[in-house]
Short mmCIF file of C-alpha atoms and ligand atoms in Angstrom, two decimals:
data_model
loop_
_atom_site.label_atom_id
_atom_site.label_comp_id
_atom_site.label_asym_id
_atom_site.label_seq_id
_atom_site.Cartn_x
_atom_site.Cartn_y
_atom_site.Cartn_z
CA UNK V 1 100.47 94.58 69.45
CA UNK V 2 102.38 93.84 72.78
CA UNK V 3 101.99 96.03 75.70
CA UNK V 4 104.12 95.83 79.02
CA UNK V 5 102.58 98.03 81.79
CA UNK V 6 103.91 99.00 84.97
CA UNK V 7 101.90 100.41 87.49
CA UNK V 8 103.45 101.58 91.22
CA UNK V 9 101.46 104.26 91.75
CA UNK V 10 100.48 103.31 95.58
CA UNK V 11 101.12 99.89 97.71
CA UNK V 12 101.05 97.26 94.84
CA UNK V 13 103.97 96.49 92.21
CA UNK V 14 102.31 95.23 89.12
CA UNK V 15 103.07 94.40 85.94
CA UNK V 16 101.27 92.59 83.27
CA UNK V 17 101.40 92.02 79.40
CA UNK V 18 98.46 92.84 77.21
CA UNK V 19 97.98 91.10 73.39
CA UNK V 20 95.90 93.06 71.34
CA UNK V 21 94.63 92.16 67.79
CA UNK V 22 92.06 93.82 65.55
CA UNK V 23 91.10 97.73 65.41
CA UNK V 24 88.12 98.64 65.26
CA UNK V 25 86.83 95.62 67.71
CA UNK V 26 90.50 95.05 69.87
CA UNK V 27 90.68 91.87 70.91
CA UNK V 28 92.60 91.31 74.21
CA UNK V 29 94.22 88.22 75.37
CA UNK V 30 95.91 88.93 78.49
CA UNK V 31 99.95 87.10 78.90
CA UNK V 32 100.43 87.93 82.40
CA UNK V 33 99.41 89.95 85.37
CA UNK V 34 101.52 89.63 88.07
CA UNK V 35 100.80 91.87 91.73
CA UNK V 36 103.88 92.14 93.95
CA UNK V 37 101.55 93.41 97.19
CA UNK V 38 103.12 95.35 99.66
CA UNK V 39 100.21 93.92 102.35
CA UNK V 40 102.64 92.89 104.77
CA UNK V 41 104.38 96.24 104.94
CA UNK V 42 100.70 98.28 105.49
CA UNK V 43 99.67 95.46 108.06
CA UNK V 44 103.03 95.80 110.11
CA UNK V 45 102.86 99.98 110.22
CA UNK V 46 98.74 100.24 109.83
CA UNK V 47 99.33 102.05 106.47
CA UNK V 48 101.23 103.06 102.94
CA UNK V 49 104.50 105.54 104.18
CA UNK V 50 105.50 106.71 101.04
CA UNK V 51 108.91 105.91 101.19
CA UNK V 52 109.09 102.49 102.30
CA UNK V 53 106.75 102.08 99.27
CA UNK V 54 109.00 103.26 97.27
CA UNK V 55 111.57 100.94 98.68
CA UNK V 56 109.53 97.87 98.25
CA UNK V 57 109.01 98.98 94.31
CA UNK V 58 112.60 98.77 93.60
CA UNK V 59 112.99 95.68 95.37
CA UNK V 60 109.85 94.30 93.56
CA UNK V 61 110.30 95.56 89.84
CA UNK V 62 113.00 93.49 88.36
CA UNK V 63 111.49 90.23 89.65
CA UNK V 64 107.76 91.30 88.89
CA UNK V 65 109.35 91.92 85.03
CA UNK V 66 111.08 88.66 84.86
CA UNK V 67 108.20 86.50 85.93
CA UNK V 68 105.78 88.42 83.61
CA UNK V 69 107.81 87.81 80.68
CA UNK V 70 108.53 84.27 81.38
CA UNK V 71 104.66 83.90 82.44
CA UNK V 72 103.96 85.44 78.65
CA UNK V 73 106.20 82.90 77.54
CA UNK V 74 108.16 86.33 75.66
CA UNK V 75 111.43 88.74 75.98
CA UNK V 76 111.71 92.69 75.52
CA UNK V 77 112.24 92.68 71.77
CA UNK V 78 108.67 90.99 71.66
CA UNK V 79 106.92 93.95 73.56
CA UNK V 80 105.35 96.87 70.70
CA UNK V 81 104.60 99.76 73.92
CA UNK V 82 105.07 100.24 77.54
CA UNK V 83 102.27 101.76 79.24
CA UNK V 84 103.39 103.73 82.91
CA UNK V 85 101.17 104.67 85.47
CA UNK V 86 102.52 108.76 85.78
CA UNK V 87 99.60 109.83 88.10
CA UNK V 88 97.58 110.22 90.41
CA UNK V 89 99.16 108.81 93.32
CA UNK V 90 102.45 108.68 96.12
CA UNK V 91 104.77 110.60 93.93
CA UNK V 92 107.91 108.89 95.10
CA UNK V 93 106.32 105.41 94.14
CA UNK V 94 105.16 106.84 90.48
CA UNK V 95 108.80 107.99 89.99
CA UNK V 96 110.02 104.09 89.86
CA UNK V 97 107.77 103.40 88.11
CA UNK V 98 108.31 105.80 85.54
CA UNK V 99 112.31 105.54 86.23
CA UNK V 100 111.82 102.08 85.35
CA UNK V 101 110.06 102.61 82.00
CA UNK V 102 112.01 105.35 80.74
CA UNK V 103 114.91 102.82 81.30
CA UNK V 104 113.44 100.12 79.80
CA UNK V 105 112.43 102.48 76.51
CA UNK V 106 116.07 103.75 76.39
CA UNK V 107 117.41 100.09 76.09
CA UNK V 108 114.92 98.41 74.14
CA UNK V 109 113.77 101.49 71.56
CA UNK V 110 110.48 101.11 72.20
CA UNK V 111 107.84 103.78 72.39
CA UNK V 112 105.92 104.55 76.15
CA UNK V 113 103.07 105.90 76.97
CA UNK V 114 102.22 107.33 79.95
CA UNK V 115 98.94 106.40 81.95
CA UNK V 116 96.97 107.99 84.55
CA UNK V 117 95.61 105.85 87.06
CA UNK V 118 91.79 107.14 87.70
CA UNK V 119 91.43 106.85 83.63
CA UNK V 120 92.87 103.00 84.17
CA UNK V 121 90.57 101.80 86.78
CA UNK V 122 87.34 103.11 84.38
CA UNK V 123 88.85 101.74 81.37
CA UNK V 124 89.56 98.26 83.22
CA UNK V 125 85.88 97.67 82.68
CA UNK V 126 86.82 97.59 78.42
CA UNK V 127 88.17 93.98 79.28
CA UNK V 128 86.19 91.09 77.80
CA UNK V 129 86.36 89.47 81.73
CA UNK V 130 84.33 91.62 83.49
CA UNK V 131 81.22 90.60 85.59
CA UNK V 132 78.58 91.73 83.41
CA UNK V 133 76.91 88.45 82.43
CA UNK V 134 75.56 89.93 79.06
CA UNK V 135 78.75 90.91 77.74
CA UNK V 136 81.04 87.32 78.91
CA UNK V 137 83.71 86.89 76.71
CA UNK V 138 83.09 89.76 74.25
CA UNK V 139 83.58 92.87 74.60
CA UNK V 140 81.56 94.75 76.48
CA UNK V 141 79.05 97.47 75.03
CA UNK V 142 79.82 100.75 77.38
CA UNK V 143 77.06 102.80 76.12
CA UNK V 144 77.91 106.89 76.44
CA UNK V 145 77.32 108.97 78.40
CA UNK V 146 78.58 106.87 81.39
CA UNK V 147 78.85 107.87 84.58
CA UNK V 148 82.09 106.70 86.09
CA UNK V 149 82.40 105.98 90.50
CA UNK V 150 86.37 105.84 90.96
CA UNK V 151 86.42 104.78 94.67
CA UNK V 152 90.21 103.79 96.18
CA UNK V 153 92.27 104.32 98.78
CA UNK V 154 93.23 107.99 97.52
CA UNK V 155 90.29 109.00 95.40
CA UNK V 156 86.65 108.98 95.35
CA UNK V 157 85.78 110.87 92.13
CA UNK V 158 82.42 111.12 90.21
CA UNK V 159 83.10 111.43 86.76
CA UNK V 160 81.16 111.92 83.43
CA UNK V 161 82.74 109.74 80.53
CA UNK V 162 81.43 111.53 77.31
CA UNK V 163 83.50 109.12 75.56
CA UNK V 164 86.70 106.83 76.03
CA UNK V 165 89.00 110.02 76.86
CA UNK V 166 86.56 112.59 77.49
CA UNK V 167 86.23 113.21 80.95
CA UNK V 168 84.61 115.79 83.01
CA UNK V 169 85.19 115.46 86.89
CA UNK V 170 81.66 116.15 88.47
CA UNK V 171 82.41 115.68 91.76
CA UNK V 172 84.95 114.21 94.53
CA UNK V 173 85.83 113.96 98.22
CA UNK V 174 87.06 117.35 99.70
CA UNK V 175 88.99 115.31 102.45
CA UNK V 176 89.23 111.23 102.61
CA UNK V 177 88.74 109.14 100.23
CA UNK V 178 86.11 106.40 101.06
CA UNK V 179 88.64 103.66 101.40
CA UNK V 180 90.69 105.60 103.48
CA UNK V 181 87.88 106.05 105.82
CA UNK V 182 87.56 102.29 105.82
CA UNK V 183 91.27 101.81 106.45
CA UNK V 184 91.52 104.51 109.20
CA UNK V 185 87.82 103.19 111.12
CA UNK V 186 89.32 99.41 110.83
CA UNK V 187 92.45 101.14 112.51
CA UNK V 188 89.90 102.58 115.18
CA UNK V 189 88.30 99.15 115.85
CA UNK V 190 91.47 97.23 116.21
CA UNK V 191 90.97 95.63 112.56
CA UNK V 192 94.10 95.31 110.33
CA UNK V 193 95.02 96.77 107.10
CA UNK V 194 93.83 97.35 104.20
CA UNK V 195 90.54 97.71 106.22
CA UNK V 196 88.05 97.91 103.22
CA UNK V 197 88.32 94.22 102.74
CA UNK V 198 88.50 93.28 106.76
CA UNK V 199 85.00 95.59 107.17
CA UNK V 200 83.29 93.95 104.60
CA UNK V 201 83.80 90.44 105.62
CA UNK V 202 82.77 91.56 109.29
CA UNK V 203 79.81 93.17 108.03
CA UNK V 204 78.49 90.68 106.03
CA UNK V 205 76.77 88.44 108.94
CA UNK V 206 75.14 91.50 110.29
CA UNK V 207 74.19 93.53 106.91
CA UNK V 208 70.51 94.74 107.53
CA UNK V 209 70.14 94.35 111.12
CA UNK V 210 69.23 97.49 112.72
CA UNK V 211 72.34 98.79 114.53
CA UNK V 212 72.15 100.43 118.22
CA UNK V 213 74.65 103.12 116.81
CA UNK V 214 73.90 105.42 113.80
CA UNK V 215 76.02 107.11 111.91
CA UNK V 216 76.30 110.23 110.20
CA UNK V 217 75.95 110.07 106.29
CA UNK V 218 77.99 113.66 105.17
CA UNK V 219 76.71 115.34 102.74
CA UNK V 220 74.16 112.73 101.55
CA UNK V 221 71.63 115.78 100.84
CA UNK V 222 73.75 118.50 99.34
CA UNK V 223 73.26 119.30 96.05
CA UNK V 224 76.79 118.96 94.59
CA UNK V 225 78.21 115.76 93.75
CA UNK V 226 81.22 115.82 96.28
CA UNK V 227 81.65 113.86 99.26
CA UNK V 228 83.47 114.13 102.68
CA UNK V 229 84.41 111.14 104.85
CA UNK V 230 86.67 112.39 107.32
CA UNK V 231 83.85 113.60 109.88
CA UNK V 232 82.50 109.89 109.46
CA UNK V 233 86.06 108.73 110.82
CA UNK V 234 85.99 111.02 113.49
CA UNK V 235 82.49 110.01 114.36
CA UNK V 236 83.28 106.43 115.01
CA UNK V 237 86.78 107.75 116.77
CA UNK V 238 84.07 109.06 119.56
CA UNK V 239 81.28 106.65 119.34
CA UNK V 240 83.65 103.26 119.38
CA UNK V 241 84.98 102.91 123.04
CA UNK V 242 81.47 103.82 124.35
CA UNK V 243 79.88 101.09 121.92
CA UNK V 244 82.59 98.50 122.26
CA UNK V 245 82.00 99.00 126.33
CA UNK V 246 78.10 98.02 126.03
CA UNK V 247 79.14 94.51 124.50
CA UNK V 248 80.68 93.70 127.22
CA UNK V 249 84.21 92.18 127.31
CA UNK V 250 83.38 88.66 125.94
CA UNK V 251 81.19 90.39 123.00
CA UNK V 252 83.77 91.86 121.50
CA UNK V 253 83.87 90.27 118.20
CA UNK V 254 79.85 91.47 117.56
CA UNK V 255 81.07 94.88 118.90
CA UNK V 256 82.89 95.05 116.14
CA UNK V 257 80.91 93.31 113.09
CA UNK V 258 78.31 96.01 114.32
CA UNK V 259 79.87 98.91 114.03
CA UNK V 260 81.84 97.90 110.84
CA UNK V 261 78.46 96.77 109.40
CA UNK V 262 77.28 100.47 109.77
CA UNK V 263 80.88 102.09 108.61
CA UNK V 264 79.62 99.99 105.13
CA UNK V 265 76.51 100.80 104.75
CA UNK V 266 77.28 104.65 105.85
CA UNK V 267 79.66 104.69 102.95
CA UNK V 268 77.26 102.89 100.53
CA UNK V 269 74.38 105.00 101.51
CA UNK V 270 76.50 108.43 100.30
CA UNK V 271 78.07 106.90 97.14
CA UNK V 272 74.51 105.39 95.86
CA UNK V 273 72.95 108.69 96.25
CA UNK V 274 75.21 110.92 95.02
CA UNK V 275 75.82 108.62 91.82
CA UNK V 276 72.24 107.74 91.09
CA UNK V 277 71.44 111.82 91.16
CA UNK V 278 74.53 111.97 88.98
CA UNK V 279 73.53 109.50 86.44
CA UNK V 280 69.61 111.23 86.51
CA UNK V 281 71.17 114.53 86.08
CA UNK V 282 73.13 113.88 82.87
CA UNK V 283 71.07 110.89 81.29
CA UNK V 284 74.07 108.51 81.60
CA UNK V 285 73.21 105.40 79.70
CA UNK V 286 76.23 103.11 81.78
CA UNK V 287 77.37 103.26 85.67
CA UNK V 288 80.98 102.21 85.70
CA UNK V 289 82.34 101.05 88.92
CA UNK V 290 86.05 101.61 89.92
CA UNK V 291 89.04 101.46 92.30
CA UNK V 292 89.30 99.34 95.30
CA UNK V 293 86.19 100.01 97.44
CA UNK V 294 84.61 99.15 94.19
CA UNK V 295 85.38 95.60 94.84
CA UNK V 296 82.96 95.63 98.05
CA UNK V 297 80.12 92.80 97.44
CA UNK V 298 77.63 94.54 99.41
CA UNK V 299 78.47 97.69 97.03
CA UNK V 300 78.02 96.02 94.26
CA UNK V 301 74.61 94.37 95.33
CA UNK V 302 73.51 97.54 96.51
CA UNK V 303 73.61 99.52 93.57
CA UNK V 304 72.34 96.69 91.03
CA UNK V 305 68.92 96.61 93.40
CA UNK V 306 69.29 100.34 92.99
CA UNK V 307 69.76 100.58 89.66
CA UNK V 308 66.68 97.90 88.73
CA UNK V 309 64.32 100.02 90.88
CA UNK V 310 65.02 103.45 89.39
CA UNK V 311 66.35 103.44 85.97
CA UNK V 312 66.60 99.64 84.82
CA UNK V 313 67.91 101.15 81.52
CA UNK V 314 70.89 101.70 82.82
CA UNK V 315 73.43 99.18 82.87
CA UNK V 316 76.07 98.49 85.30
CA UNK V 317 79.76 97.73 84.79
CA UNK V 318 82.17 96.44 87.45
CA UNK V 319 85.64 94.88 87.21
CA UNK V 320 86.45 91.37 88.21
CA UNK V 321 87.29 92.07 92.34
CA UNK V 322 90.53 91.70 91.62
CA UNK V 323 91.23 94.02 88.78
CA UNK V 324 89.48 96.62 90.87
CA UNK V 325 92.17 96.97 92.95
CA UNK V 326 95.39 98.25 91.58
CA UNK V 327 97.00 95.92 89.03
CA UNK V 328 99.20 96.09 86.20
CA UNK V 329 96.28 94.91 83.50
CA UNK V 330 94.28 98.02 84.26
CA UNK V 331 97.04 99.81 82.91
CA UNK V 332 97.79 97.80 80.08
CA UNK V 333 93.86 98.65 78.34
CA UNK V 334 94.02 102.25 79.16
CA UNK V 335 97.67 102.44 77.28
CA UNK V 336 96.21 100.62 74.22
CA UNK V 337 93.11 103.28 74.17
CA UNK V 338 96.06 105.99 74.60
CA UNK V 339 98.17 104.21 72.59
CA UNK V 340 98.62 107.98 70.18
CA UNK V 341 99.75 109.82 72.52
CA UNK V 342 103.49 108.26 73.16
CA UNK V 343 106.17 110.21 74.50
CA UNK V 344 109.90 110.31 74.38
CA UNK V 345 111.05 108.72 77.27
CA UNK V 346 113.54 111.91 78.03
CA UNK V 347 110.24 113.60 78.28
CA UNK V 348 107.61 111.59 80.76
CA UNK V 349 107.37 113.03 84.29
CA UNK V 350 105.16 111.75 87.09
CA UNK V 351 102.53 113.90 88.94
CA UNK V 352 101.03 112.64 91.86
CA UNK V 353 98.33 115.43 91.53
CA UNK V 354 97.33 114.59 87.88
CA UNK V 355 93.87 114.91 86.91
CA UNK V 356 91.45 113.11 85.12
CA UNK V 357 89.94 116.63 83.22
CA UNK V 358 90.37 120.26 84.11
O1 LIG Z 1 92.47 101.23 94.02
P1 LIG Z 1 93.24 100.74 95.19
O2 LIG Z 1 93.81 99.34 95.11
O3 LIG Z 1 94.46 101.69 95.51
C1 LIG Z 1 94.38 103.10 95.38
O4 LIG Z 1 94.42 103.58 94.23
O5 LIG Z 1 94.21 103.72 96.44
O6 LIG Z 1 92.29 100.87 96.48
C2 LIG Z 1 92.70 100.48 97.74
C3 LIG Z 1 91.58 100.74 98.72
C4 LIG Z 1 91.95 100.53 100.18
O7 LIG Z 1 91.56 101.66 100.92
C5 LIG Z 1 91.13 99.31 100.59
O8 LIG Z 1 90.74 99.30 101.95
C6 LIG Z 1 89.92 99.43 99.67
O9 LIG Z 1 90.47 99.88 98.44
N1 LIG Z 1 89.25 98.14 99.46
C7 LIG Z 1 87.98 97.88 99.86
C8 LIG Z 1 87.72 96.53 99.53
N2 LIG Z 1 88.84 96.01 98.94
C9 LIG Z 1 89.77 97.01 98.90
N3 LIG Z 1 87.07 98.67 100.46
C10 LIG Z 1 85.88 98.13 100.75
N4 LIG Z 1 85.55 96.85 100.48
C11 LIG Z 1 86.43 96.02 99.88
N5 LIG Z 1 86.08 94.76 99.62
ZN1 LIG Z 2 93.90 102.72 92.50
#
């Protein structure tokens, strides 16, 4: 089968087309993925607004479509589902989305699905291309139960994965998200947006030094598995002008690698530990990584060497960088595992509030 997905759910426009043969081991050869970014727009106003968003999606829809297809080398008729990103995320920007499909579904008869967005940034990892060396170019072997880290620009969630589908939300942020903190402290330190990205590639000279500044870690020893990042914003809010001053003016460059290298590694240090106590607690055979901040090197390294201490058992899946950020592909897998549950185009809604499990 065919799939077209369309996902618009923040910043990015994406669409890609997803070939799958074969059942009961799918076999996925991906046509297209194409990512109209909306970068420029975030780096001119420091941010997403909602409805210029929503602007840019219409703009970038029609195009995105037209050089997928011709990319897949196919038309509409070819296409067997559409697969629509219907929530979480900026509800104006899910609505084109979803406009978009239902129109497409009208014209061309064919059946949609509708996806939500946390489930499509797990079930990215179900691609053949992901890092895991062991698994290259087969599918990978996600071995339940998994523990799932879904870090992005809106969500940090921790969340059980019984099985593809069954989901149980453990724990999440009760304010930021960790890669809005990184956006909004890159904001603070004069960096540019998206500031995940810009943060890591400052920090990476200066990871492991001991830095004159340290930060809080919030919540690091609660026994929950929820997180909070906004008092780690506000923390560098006060600390930076201070800090920046004892560089000196012609410093101001290491000023910042500095303090971005301990924004990282305060964020790192609260997502390892609440994950690894996550994965002890419920005997989770897989770590699935997730979402934007997932695509953070130093991350990634971080919790491997983790991982190999403490509980080499467990394996650990992450996403090409690029397909953890949003993308059109991501959607694509999650509508094939969802393929069953179509519904009539007069019918699909978005939700910007939709969750993963009760
Ligand atoms: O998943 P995503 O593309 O969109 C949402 O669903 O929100 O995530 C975007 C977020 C942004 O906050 C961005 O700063 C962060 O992911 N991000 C990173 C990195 N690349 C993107 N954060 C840390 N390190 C990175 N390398
Ligand atoms: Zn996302």
């Amino acid at each position: 089968m065919r799939i077209l997905a369309i996902e618009t759910s923040c910043d990015d426009t994406g669409i890609a087309i997803l070939e799958v043969t074969g059942t009961k081991n799918p076999s996925f050869k991906v046509l297209s993925n194409i990512i109209a970014s909306q970068v420029e727009l975030g780096e001119k106003y420091g941010g997403v607004y909602p409805i210029m968003a929503k602007r840019a999606h219409e703009e970038n829809l029609p195009l995105t479509l037209e050089t997928a297809l011709s990319q897949a080398k196919i038309s509409l008729k070819n296409i067997d589902l559409i697969a629509v990103t219907n929530g979480p995320g900026l509800e104006p920007c899910l609505w084109v989305g979803v406009n978009f499909a239902k129109n497409l579904s009208s014209s061309w008869n064919i059946p949609i699905v509708p996806v939500n967005h946390i489930e499509s940034h797990i079930l990215v990892n179900w691609l053949p291309t992901h890092e895991n060396p062991k698994s290259e170019n087969r599918n990978p072997k996600i071995e339940f139960p998994a523990i799932a880290l879904v870090v992005s620009g809106g969500h940090t969630q921790i969340i059980l994965v019984k099985k593809i589908g069954q989901y149980k939300i453990l724990g999440e942020t009760r304010d930021d998200a960790a890669g809005e903190c990184f956006d909004k402290c890159a904001k603070i330190l004069g960096l540019g947006y998206p500031g995940g990205p810009i943060i890591s590639q400052l920090a990476t000279k200066l990871v492991g030094c001991p830095t004159p500044h340290q930060l809080p870690r919030p919540m690091i020893n609660t026994k929950d598995y929820d997180f909070s990042f906004s008092g780690l914003k506000t923390a560098v809010l006060y600390a930076w002008p201070t800090f920046a001053k004892s560089f000196g003016e012609a410093m101001q460059k290491n000023a910042q690698a500095t303090m971005a290298a301990e924004i990282q590694q305060a964020i790192i240090d609260v997502l390892i530990k609440k994950t690894i106590k996550a994965i002890k607690d419920y005997k989770a055979k897989s770590l699935i990584l997730g979402g934007g901040v997932s695509a953070n090197q130093e991350l990634r390294k971080q919790f491997k060497n983790k991982l190999e201490e403490e509980l080499p058992h467990v394996e650990l899946i992450v996403p090409k960088p690029a397909l953890s950020t949003d993308n059109g592909l991501m959607v694509a897998v999650a509508g094939y595992f969802n393929k069953k549950n179509t519904v009539s185009w007069k019918k699909i809604q978005a939700n910007g509030n939709l969750r993963i499990s009760k």
